[in-house]
Structure formats: structure tokens, C-alpha cells
Coordinates of N, CA, C and O in Angstrom, one line a residue:
X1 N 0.8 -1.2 0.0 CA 0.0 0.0 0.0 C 0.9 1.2 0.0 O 1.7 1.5 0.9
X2 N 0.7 1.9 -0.9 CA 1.5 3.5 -1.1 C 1.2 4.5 -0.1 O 1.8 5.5 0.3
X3 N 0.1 3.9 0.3 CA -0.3 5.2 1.7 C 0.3 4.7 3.0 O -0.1 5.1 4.1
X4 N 1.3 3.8 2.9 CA 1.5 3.2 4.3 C 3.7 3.9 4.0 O 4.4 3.9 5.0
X5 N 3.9 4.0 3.3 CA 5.4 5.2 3.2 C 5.4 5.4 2.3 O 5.1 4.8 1.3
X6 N 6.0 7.2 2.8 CA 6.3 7.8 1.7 C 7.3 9.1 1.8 O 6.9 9.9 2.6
X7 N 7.8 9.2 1.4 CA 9.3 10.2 1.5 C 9.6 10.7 0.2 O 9.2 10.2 -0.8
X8 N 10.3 12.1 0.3 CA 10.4 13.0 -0.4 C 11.9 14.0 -0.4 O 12.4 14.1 0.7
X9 N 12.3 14.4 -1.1 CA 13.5 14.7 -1.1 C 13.5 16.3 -1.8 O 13.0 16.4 -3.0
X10 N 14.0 17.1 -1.3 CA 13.7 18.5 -2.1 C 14.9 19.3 -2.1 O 15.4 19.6 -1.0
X11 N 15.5 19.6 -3.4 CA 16.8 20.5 -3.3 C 16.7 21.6 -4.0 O 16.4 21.6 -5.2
X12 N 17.3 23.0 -3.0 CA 16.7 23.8 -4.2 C 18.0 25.4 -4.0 O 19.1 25.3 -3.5
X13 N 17.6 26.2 -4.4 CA 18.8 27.4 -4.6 C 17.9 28.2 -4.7 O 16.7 27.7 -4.9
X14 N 18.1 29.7 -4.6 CA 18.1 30.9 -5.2 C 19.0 32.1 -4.5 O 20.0 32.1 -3.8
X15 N 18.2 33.2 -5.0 CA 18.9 34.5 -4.9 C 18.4 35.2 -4.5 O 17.3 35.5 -5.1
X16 N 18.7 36.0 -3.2 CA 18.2 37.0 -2.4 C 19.0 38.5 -3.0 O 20.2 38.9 -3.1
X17 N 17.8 39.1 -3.4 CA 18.3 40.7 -4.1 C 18.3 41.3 -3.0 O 17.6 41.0 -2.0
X18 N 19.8 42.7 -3.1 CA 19.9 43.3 -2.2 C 18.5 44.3 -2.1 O 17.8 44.6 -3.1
X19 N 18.2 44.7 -0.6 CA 16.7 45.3 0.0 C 17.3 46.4 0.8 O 18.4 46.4 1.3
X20 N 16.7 47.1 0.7 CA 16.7 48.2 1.4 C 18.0 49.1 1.2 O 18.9 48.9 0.3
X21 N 18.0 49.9 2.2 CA 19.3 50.8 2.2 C 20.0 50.6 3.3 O 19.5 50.4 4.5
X22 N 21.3 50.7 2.9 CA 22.3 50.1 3.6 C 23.7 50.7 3.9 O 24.5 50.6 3.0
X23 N 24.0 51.4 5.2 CA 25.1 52.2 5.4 C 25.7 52.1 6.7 O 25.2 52.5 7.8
X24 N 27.2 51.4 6.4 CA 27.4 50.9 8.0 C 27.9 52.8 8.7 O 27.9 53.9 8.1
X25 N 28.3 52.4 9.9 CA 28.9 53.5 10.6 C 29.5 52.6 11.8 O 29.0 51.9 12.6
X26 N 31.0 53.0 11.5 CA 32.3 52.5 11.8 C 32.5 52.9 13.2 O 33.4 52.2 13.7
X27 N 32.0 53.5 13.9 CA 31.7 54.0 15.1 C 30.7 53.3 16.0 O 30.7 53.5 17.2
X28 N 30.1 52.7 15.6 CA 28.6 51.8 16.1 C 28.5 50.7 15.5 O 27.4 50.2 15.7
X29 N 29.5 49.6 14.6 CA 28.9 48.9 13.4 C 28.3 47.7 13.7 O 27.7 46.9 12.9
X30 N 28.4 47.6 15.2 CA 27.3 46.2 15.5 C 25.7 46.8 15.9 O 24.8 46.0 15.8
X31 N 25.7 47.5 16.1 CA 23.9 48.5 16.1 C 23.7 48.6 15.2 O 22.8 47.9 14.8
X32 N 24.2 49.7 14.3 CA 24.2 50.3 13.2 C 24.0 49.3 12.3 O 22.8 49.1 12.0
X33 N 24.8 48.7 11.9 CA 24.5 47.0 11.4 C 23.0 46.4 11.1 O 22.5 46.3 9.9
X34 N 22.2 46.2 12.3 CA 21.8 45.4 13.1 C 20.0 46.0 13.2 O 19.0 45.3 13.2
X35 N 20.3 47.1 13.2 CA 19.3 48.3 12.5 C 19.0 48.4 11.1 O 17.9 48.8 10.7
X36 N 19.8 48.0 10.4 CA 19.5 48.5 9.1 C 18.0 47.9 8.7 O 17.4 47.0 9.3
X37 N 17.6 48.5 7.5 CA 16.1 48.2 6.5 C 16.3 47.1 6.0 O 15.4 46.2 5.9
X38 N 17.8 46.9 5.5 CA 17.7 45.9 5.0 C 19.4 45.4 4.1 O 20.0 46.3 3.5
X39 N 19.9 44.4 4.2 CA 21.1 44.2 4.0 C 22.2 44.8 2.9 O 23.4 44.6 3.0
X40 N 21.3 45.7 1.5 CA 22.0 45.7 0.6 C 23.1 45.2 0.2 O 24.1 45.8 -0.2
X41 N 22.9 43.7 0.3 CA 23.7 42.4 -0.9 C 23.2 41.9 -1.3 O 22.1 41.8 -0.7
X42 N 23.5 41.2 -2.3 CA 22.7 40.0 -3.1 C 23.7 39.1 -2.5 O 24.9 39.2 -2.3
X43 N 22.7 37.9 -2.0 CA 23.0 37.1 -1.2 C 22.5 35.4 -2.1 O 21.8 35.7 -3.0
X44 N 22.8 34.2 -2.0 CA 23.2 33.0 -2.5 C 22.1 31.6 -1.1 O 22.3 31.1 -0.1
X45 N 21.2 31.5 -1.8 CA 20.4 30.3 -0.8 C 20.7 29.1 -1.1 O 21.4 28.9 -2.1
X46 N 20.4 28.3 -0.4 CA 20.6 26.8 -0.3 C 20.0 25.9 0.5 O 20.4 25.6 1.6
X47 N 18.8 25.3 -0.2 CA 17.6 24.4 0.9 C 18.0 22.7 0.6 O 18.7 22.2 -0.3
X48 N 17.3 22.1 1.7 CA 17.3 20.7 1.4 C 16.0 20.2 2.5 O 15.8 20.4 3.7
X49 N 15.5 19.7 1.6 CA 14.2 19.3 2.7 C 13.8 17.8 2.7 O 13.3 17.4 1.6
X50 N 13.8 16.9 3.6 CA 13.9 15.6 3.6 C 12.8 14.8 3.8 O 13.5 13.9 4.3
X51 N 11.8 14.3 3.9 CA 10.1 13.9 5.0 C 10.4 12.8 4.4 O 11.0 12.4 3.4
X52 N 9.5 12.0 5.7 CA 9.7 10.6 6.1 C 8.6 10.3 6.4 O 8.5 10.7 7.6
X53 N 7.2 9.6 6.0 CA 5.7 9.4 6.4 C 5.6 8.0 6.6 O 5.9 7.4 5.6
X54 N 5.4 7.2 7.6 CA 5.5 6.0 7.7 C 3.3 5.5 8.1 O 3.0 5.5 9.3
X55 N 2.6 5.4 7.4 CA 1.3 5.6 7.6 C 0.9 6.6 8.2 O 0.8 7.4 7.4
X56 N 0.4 7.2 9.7 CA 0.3 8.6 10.0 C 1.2 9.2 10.7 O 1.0 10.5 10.8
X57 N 2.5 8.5 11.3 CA 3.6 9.1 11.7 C 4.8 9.5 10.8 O 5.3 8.6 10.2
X58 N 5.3 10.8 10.6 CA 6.0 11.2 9.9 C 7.2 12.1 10.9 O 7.1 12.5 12.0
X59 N 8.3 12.3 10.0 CA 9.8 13.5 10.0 C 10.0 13.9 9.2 O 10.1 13.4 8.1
X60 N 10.2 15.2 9.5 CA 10.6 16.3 8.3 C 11.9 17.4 8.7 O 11.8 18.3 9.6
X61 N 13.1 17.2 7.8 CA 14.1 17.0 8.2 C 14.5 18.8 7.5 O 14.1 18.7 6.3
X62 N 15.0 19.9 7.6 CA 15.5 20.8 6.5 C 16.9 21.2 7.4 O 17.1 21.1 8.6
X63 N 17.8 21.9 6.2 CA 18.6 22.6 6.2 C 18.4 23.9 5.1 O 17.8 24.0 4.1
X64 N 19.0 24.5 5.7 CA 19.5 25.6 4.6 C 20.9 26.5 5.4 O 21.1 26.8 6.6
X65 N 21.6 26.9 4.3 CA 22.6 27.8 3.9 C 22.8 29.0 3.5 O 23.0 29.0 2.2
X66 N 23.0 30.4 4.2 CA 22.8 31.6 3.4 C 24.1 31.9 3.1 O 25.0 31.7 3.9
X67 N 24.4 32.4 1.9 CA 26.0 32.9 1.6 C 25.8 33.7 1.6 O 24.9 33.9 0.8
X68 N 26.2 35.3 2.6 CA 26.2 36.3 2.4 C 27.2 37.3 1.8 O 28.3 37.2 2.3
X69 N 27.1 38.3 0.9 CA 28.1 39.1 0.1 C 28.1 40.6 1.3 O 27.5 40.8 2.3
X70 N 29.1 41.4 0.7 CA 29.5 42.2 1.5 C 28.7 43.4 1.0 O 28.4 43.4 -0.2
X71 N 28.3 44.4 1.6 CA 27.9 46.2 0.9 C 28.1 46.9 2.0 O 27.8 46.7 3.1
X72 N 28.5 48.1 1.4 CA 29.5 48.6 1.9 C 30.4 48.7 3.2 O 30.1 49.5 4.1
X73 N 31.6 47.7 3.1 CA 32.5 47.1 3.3 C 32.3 46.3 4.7 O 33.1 46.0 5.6
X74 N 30.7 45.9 4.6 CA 30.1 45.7 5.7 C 29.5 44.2 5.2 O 28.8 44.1 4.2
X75 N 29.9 42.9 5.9 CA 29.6 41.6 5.2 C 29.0 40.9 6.6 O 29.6 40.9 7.7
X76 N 27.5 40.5 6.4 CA 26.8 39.5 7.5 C 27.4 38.3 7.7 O 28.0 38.1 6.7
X77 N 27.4 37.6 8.2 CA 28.2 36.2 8.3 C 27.3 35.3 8.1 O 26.2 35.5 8.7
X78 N 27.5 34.3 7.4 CA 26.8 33.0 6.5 C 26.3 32.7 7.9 O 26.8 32.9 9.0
X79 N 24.5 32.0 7.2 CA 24.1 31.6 7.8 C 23.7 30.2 7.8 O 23.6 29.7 6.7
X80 N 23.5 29.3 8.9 CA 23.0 28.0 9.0 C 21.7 27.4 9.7 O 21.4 28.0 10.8
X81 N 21.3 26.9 9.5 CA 20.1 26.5 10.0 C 19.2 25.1 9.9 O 18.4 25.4 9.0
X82 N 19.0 24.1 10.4 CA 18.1 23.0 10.6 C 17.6 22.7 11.6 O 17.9 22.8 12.8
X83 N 16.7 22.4 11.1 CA 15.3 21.6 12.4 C 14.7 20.3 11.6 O 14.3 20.2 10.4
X84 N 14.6 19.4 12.6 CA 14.0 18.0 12.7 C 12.2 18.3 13.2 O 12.1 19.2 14.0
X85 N 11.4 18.0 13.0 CA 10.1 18.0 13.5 C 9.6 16.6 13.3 O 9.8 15.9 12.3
X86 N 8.8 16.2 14.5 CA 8.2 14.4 14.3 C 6.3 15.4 14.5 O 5.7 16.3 15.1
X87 N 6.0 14.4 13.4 CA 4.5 14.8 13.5 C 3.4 13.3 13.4 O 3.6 12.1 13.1
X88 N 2.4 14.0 13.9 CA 1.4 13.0 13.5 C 0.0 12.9 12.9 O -1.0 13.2 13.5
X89 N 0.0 12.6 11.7 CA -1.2 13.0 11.0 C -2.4 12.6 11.3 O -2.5 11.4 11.5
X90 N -3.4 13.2 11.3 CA -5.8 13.2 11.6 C -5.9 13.7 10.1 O -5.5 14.8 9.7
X91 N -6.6 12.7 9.2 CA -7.2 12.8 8.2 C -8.6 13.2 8.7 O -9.2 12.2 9.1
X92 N -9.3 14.5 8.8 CA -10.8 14.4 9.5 C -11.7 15.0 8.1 O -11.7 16.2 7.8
X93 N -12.2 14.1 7.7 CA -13.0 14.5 6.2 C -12.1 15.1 5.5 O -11.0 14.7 5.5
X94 N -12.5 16.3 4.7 CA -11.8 17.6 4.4 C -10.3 18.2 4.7 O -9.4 18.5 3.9
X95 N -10.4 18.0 6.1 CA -9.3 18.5 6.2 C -8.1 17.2 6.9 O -8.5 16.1 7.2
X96 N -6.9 17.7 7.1 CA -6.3 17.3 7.9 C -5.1 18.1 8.9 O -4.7 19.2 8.6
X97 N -4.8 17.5 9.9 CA -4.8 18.0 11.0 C -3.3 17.6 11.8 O -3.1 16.5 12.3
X98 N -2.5 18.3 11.7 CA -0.7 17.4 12.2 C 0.0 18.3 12.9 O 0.8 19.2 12.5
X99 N -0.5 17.7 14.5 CA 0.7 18.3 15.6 C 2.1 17.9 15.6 O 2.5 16.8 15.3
X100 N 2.9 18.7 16.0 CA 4.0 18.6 15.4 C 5.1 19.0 16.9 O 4.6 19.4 18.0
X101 N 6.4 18.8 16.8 CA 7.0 18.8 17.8 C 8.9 18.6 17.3 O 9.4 17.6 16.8
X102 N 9.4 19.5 17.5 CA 11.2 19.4 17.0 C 12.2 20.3 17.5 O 11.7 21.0 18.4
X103 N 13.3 20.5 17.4 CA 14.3 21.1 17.5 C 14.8 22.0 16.3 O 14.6 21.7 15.2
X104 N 15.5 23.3 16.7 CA 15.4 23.8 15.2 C 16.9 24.5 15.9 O 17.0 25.0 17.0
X105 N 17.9 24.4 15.1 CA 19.2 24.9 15.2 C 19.6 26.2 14.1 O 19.1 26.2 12.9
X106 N 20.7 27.3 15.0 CA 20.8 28.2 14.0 C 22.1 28.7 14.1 O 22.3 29.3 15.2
X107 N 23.2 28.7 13.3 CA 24.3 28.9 13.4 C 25.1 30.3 12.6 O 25.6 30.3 11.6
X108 N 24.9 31.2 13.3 CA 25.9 32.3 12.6 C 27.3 32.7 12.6 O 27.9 32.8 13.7
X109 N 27.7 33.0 11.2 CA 29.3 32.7 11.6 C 28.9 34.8 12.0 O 28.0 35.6 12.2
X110 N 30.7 34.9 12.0 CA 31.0 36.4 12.3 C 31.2 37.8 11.1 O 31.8 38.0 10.1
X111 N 30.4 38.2 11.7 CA 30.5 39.4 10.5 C 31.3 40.1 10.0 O 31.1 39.6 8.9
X112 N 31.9 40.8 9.8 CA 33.1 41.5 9.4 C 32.6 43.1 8.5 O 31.8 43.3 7.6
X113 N 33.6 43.9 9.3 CA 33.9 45.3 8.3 C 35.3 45.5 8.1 O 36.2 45.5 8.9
X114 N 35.4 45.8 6.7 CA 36.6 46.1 5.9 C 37.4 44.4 6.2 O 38.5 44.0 6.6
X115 N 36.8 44.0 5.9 CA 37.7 42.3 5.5 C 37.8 41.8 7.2 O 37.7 40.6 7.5
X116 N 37.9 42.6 8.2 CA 38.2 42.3 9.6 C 36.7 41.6 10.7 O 35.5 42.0 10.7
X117 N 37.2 41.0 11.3 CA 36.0 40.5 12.4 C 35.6 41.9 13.0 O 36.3 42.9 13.2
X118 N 34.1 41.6 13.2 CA 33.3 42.4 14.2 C 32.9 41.6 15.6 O 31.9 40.9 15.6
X119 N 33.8 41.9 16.6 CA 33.4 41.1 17.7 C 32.0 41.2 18.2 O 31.4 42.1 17.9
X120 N 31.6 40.5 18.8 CA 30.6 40.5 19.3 C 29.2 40.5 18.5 O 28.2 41.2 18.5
X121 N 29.8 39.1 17.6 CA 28.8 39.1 16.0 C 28.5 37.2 16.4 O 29.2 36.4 17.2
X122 N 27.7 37.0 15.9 CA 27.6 35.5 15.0 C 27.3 34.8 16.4 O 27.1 35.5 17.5
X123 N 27.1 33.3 16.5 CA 26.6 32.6 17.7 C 26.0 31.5 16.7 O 26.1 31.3 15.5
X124 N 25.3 30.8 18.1 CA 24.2 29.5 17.7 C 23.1 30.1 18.9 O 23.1 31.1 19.7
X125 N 22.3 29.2 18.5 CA 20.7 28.9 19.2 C 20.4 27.8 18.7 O 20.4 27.4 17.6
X126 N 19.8 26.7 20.4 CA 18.9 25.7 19.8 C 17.7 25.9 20.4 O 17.5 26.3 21.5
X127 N 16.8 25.5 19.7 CA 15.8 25.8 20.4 C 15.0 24.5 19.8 O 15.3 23.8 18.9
X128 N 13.6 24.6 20.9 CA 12.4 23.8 21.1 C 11.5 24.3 20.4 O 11.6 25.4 20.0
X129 N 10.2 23.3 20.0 CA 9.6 23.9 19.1 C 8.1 23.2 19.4 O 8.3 22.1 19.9
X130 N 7.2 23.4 19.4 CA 6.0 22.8 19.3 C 4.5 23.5 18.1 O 4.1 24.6 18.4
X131 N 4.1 22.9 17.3 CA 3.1 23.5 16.9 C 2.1 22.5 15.9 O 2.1 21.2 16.0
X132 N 1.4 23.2 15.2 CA 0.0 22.7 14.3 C 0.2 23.0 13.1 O 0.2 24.2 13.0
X133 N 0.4 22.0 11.5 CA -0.5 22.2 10.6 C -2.1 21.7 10.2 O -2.7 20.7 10.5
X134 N -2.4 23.0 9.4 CA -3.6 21.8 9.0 C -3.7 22.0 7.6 O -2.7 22.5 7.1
X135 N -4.5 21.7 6.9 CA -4.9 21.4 5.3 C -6.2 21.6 4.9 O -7.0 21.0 5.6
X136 N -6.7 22.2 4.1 CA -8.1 21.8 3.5 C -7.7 21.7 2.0 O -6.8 22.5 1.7
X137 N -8.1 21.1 1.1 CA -8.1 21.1 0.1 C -6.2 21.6 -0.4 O -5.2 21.0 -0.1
X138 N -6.1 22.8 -1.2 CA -4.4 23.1 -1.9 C -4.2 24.2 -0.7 O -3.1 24.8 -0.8
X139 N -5.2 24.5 0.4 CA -4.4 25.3 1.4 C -4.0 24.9 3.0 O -4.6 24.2 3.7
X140 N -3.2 25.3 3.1 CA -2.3 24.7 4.3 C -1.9 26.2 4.9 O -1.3 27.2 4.5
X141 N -2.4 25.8 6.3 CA -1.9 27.1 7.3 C -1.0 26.1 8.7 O -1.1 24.9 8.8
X142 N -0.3 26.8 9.4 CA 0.4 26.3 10.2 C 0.9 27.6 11.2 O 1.4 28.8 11.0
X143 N 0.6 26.9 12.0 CA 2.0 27.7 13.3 C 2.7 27.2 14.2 O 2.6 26.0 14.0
X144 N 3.4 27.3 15.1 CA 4.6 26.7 16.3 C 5.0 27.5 17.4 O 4.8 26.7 18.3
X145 N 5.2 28.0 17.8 CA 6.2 28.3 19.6 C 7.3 27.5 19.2 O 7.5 26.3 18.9
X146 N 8.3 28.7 19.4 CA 9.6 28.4 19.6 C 10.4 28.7 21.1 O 10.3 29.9 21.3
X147 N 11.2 28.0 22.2 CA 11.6 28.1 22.8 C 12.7 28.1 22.8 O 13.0 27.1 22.2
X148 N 14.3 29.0 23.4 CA 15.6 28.5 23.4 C 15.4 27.5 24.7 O 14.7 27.6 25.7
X149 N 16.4 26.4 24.1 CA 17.3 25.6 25.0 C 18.3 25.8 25.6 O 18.4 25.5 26.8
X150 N 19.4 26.5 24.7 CA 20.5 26.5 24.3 C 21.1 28.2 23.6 O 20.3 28.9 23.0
X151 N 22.4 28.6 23.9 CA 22.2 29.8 23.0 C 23.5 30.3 23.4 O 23.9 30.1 24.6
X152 N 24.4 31.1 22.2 CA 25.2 31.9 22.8 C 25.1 32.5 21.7 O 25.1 31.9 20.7
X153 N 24.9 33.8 21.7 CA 24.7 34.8 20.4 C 25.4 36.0 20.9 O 25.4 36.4 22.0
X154 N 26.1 36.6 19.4 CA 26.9 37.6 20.1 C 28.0 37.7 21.5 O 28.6 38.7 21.9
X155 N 28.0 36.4 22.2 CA 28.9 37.1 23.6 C 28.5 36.9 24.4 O 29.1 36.6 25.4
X156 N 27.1 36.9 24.3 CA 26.0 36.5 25.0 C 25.3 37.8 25.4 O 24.6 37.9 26.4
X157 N 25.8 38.7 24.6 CA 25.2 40.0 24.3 C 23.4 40.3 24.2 O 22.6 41.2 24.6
X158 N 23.3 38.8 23.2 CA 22.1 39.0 22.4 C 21.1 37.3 23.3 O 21.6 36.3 23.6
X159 N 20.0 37.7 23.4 CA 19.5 36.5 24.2 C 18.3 36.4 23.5 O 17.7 37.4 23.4
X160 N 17.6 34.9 22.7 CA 16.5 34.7 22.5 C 15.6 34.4 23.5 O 15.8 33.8 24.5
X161 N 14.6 34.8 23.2 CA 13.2 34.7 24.5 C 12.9 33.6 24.1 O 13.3 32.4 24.4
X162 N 11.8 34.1 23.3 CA 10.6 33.1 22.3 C 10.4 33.9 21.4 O 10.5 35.1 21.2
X163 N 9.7 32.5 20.7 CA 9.5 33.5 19.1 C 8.7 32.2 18.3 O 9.0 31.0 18.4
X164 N 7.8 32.7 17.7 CA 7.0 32.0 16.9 C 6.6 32.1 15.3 O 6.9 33.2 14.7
X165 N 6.1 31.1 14.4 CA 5.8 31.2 13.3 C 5.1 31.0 12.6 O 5.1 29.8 12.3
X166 N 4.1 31.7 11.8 CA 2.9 31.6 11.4 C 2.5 31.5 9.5 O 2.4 32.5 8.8
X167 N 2.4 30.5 8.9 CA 2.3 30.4 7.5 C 1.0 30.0 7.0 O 0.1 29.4 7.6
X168 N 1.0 30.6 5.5 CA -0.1 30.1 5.2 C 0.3 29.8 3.3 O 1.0 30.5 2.5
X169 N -0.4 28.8 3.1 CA 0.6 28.1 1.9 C -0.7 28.0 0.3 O -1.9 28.1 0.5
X170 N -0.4 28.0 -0.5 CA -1.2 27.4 -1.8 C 0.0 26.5 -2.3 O 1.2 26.7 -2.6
X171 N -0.9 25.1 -2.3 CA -0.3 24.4 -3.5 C -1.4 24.3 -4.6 O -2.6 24.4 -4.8
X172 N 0.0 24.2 -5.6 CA -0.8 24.6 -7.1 C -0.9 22.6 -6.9 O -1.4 21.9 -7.8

């Protein structure tokens, strides 16, 4: 029976246009930074997304990779990131229904002005995760609660609380 596994494998790229305006000041450059609208680089993506459905119990596995470029002489430090989620699927008529529960890791390297480190840049976070998709027909909404576990960001300058995430999807 095909409905009893099924896995999926997704690899993909693109390109992040530089956004907004962008002007470090060499006097402040980890605020100043950190403030900005928006990064002015064209930056380089990199996903991989893995799911594992074994009848209604499933894992869904991603990574991704940001390559970040420099503007003006001001460079964000590549980013990393994966989370594992274990879910479990309620087919209820119409819709369907999948609480969900994982870990989600995030690693930044260090930033740099004029080719040189900016101290008190880059870290990890792990954090806890719990949340809900559901489905009706080609639309899919979802949200989660994010908790740290784990964390040293900046120096320990920079501290995550909580933080959550809310989507809503069309499949063609």
C-alpha cells in the first residue's frame, strides 16, 4: 500500500536581491548593522528538505545555507540552519490535522567590516519547538512556539526569549 510510506527529497537554490538601504557607521557597526532596512547584498540560498511518512507518523528534516556578500565594506556572516520536526497525521474529512514537535538549530558565523572580524557578531541557538499544521483542500496554514534551550549569540550580548511562526501556503 503506497499510503502506508512515503518520502520525499527537495533541493533547491536561489537569490536573495539586495533590500533596502544600507550604510554601516564604523563608530557603532554592531547596532548600526543590526538596525538596518535591510542588508544591501545580493546574497546566495541553499535548501534541502527531507520527510519521512510511515502511515500517520511522519519526520521532516531541512537545512538551509545563506551565503552572504559584502555592501558597503560591511559583510553579514553566512548563515546556517536546521530543524528535525516528528508529526502526526488526523485525516478528518476535508481537512487534515498534524501536531507537530522538534528542534530547530541556528548557526551564525562572524561578521566582518573592511575584511576584519566584528566582535561580538555571529553565535548559535537551539531551540524547542512545538506547533500545528492543518490542510483543507491546496491550502495549508500552520503555526509553532519556539523556545531556546540553548544559545550563545553575540557574547551572550544577544539573548532569545521566544519566538514563533505563522504560515499560510497554496499548493498549485
Amino acid at each position: 500500500d503506497s499510503g502506508m510510506f512515503n518520502q520525499q527529497l527537495w533541493m533547491g537554490g536561489g537569490v536573495k536581491a539586495p533590500s533596502g538601504k544600507f550604510a554601516a557607521d564604523s563608530s557603532e557597526i554592531v547596532s548600526s548593522a543590526n538596525d538596518q532596512p535591510g542588508t544591501g547584498s545580493l546574497d546566495f540560498l541553499f535548501s534541502t528538505t527531507y520527510a519521512l511518512q510511515v502511515r500517520s507518523w511522519g519526520l521532516s528534516c531541512n537545512m538551509n545555507y545563506k551565503v552572504n556578500q559584502a555592501a558597503d565594506n560591511f559583510r553579514f556572516g553566512n548563515h546556517f540552519s536546521a530543524s528535525a520536526f516528528a508529526f502526526r497525521l488526523f485525516n478528518l474529512s476535508e481537512v487534515s490535522v498534524s501536531p507537530n514537535i522538534g528542534l530547530l538549530y541556528e548557526n551564525l558565523a562572524l561578521n566582518k567590516y573592511n575584511n576584519e572580524i566584528v566582535e561580538q557578531t555571529g553565535g548559535n541557538v537551539l531551540l524547542g519547538a512545538l506547533g500545528i499544521e492543518t490542510r483543507f483542500h491546496k491550502i495549508g496554514v500552520g503555526c509553532n512556539v519556539q523556545l531556546p534551550l540553548a544559545q550563545n549569540l553575540s557574547d551572550s550580548q544577544t539573548n532569545t526569549i521566544s519566538r514563533g511562526m505563522i504560515h499560510l501556503s497554496y499548493m498549485f
